[in-house]
XYZ file of C-alpha atoms in Angstrom:
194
model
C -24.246 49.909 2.661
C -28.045 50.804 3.213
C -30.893 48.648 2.871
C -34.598 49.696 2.104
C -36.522 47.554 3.515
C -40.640 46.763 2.604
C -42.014 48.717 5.511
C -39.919 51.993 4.280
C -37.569 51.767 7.236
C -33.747 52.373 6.276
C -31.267 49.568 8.252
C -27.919 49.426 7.775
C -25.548 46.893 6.778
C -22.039 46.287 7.949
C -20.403 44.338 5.314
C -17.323 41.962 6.433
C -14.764 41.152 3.468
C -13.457 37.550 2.956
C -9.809 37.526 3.956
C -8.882 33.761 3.368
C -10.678 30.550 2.763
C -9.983 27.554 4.969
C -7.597 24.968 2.482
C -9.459 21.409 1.332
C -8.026 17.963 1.708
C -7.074 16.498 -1.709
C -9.238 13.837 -2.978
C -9.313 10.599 -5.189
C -11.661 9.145 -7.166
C -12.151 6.272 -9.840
C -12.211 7.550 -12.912
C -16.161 5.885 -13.001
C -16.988 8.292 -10.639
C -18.958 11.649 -10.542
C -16.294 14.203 -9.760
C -19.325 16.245 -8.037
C -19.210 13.902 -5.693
C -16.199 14.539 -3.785
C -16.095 18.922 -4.471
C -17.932 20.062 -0.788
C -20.633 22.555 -1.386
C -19.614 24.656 1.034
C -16.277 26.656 2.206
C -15.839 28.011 5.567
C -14.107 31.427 4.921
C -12.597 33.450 7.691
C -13.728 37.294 7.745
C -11.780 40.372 8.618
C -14.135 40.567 11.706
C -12.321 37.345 13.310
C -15.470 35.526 12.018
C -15.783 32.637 10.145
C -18.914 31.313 8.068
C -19.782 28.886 5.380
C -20.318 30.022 1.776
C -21.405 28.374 -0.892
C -19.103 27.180 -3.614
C -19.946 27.178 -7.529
C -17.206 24.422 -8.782
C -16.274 25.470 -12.347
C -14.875 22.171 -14.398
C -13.432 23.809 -16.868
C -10.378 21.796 -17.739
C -11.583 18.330 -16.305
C -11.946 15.497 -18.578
C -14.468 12.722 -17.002
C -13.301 9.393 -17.605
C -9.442 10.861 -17.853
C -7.124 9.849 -15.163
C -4.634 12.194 -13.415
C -4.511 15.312 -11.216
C -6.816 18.350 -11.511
C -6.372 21.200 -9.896
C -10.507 23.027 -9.524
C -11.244 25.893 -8.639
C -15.073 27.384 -7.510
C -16.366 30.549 -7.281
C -17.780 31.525 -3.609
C -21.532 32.126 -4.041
C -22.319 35.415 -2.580
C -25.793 36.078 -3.363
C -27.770 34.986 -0.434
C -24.956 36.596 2.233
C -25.378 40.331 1.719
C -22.771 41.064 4.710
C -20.045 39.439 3.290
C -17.675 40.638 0.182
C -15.141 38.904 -1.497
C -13.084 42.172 -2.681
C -9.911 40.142 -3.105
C -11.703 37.660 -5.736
C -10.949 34.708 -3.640
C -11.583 31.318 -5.180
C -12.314 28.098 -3.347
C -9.213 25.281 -4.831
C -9.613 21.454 -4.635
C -6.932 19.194 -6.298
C -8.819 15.823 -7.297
C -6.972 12.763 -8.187
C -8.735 10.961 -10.329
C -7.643 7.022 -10.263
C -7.606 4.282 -13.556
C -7.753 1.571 -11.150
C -6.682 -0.575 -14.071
C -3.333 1.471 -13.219
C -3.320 0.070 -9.271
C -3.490 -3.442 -10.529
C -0.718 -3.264 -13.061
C 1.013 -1.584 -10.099
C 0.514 -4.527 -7.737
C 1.218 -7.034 -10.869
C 4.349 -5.267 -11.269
C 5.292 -5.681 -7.586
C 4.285 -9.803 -7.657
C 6.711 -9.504 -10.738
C 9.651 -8.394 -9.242
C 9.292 -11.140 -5.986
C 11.300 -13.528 -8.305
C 12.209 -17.046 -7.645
C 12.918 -17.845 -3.937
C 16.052 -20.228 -3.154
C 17.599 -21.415 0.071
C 20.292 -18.558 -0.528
C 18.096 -15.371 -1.651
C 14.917 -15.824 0.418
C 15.265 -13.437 3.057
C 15.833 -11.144 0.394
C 12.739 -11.407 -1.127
C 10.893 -11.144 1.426
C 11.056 -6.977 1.389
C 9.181 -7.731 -2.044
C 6.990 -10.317 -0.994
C 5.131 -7.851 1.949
C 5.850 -5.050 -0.819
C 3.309 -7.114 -2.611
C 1.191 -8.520 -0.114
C 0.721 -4.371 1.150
C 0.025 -3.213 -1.865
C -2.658 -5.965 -3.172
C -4.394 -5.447 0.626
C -4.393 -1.634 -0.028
C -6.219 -2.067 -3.478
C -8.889 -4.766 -1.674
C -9.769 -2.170 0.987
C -9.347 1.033 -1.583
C -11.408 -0.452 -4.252
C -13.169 -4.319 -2.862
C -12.404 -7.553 -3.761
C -13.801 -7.550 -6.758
C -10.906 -4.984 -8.431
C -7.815 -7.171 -6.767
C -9.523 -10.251 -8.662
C -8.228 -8.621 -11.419
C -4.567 -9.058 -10.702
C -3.684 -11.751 -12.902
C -0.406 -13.348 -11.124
C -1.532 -13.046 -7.650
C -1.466 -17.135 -7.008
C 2.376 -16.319 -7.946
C 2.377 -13.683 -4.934
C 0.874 -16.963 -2.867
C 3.008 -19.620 -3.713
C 6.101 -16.958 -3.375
C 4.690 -16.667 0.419
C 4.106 -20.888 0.887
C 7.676 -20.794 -0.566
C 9.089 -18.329 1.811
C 7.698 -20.081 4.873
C 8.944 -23.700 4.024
C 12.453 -22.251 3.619
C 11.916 -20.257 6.362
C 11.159 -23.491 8.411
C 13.250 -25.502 6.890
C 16.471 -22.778 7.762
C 15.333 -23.247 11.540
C 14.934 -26.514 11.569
C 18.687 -26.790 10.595
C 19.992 -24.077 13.327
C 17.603 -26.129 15.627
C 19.805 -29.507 14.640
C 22.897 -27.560 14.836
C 22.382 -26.462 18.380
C 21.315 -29.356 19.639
C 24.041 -31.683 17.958
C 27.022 -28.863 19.339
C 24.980 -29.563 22.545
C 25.615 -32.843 22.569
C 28.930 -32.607 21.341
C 29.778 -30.358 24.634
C 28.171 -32.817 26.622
C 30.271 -35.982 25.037
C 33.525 -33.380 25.782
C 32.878 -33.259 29.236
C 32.354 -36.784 30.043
């Protein structure tokens, strides 16, 4: 490719073709978010020189529904215009997948996990507790994913806390027993040998 430039002089170009472009982490939003927000603006793309460089992205949201939760796949156009060494002759796009969150969803999620605890007895108790950190996990997950103010919604969460207070005072009470035991088959080997 040849250039004219102002002052009449002729200066070639070497033009490099685009040959991949470098993958992008998947993403999530709230569906309250701008979905602009999390596309990058750039791309690095790696060049058949060996080279790499960063090329601007046009994001086309064709297919995206704001204020719809699920998974879009979107794909940009690399922006060309301002890099007259580079080609894209293979029509590579730039490809994001975007998961866009109803964090309503999350709480019934959680909600559904308090659910499922059940009632704690002295017999089934250690078997809850699986459930109970299920629960516990998943309700700190949503606080630090989406702030306090989100997990406040989870309607049955002073079930999730008395199913913990419950745990712990049959937890205690169960080794308070084995502590008895061992000390009264103590004593009992002690009253043997005398």
């Amino acid at each position: 490719i040849w250039e004219l430039e102002a002052y009449g002089e002729v200066k070639q170009i070497i033009v490099h073709d685009i040959v991949s472009i470098n993958a992008f982490k998947a993403s999530e939003i709230l569906v309250t978010e701008d979905i602009s927000s999390c596309l990058p603006s750039m791309a690095t793309v790696s060049l058949d020189n060996n080279k790499s460089t960063e090329v601007p992205i046009i994001w086309n949201l064709d297919g995206y529904t704001a204020g719809v939760a699920g998974e879009y796949t979107i794909n940009g156009t690399l922006d060309l215009s301002e890099l007259p060494g580079v080609s894209n002759t293979q029509e590579l796009q730039a490809t994001m997948t975007v998961l866009v969150i109803d964090p309503s969803e999350k709480v019934r999620e959680v909600e559904n996990l308090i659910a499922a605890i059940g009632e704690l007895t002295e017999e089934n108790y250690v078997q809850c507790l699986p459930a109970i950190q299920a629960a516990e996990q998943a309700l700190q997950e949503l606080i630090s994913s989406y702030g306090e103010e989100l997990a406040a919604d989870v309607s049955n969460q002073d079930v999730l806390k008395t199913a913990r207070a419950e745990y712990e005072r049959l937890y205690n009470q169960a080794l308070e027993r084995e502590k008895e035991a061992a000390i009264q088959a103590v004593e009992e080997l002690i009253a043997a040998i005398d």
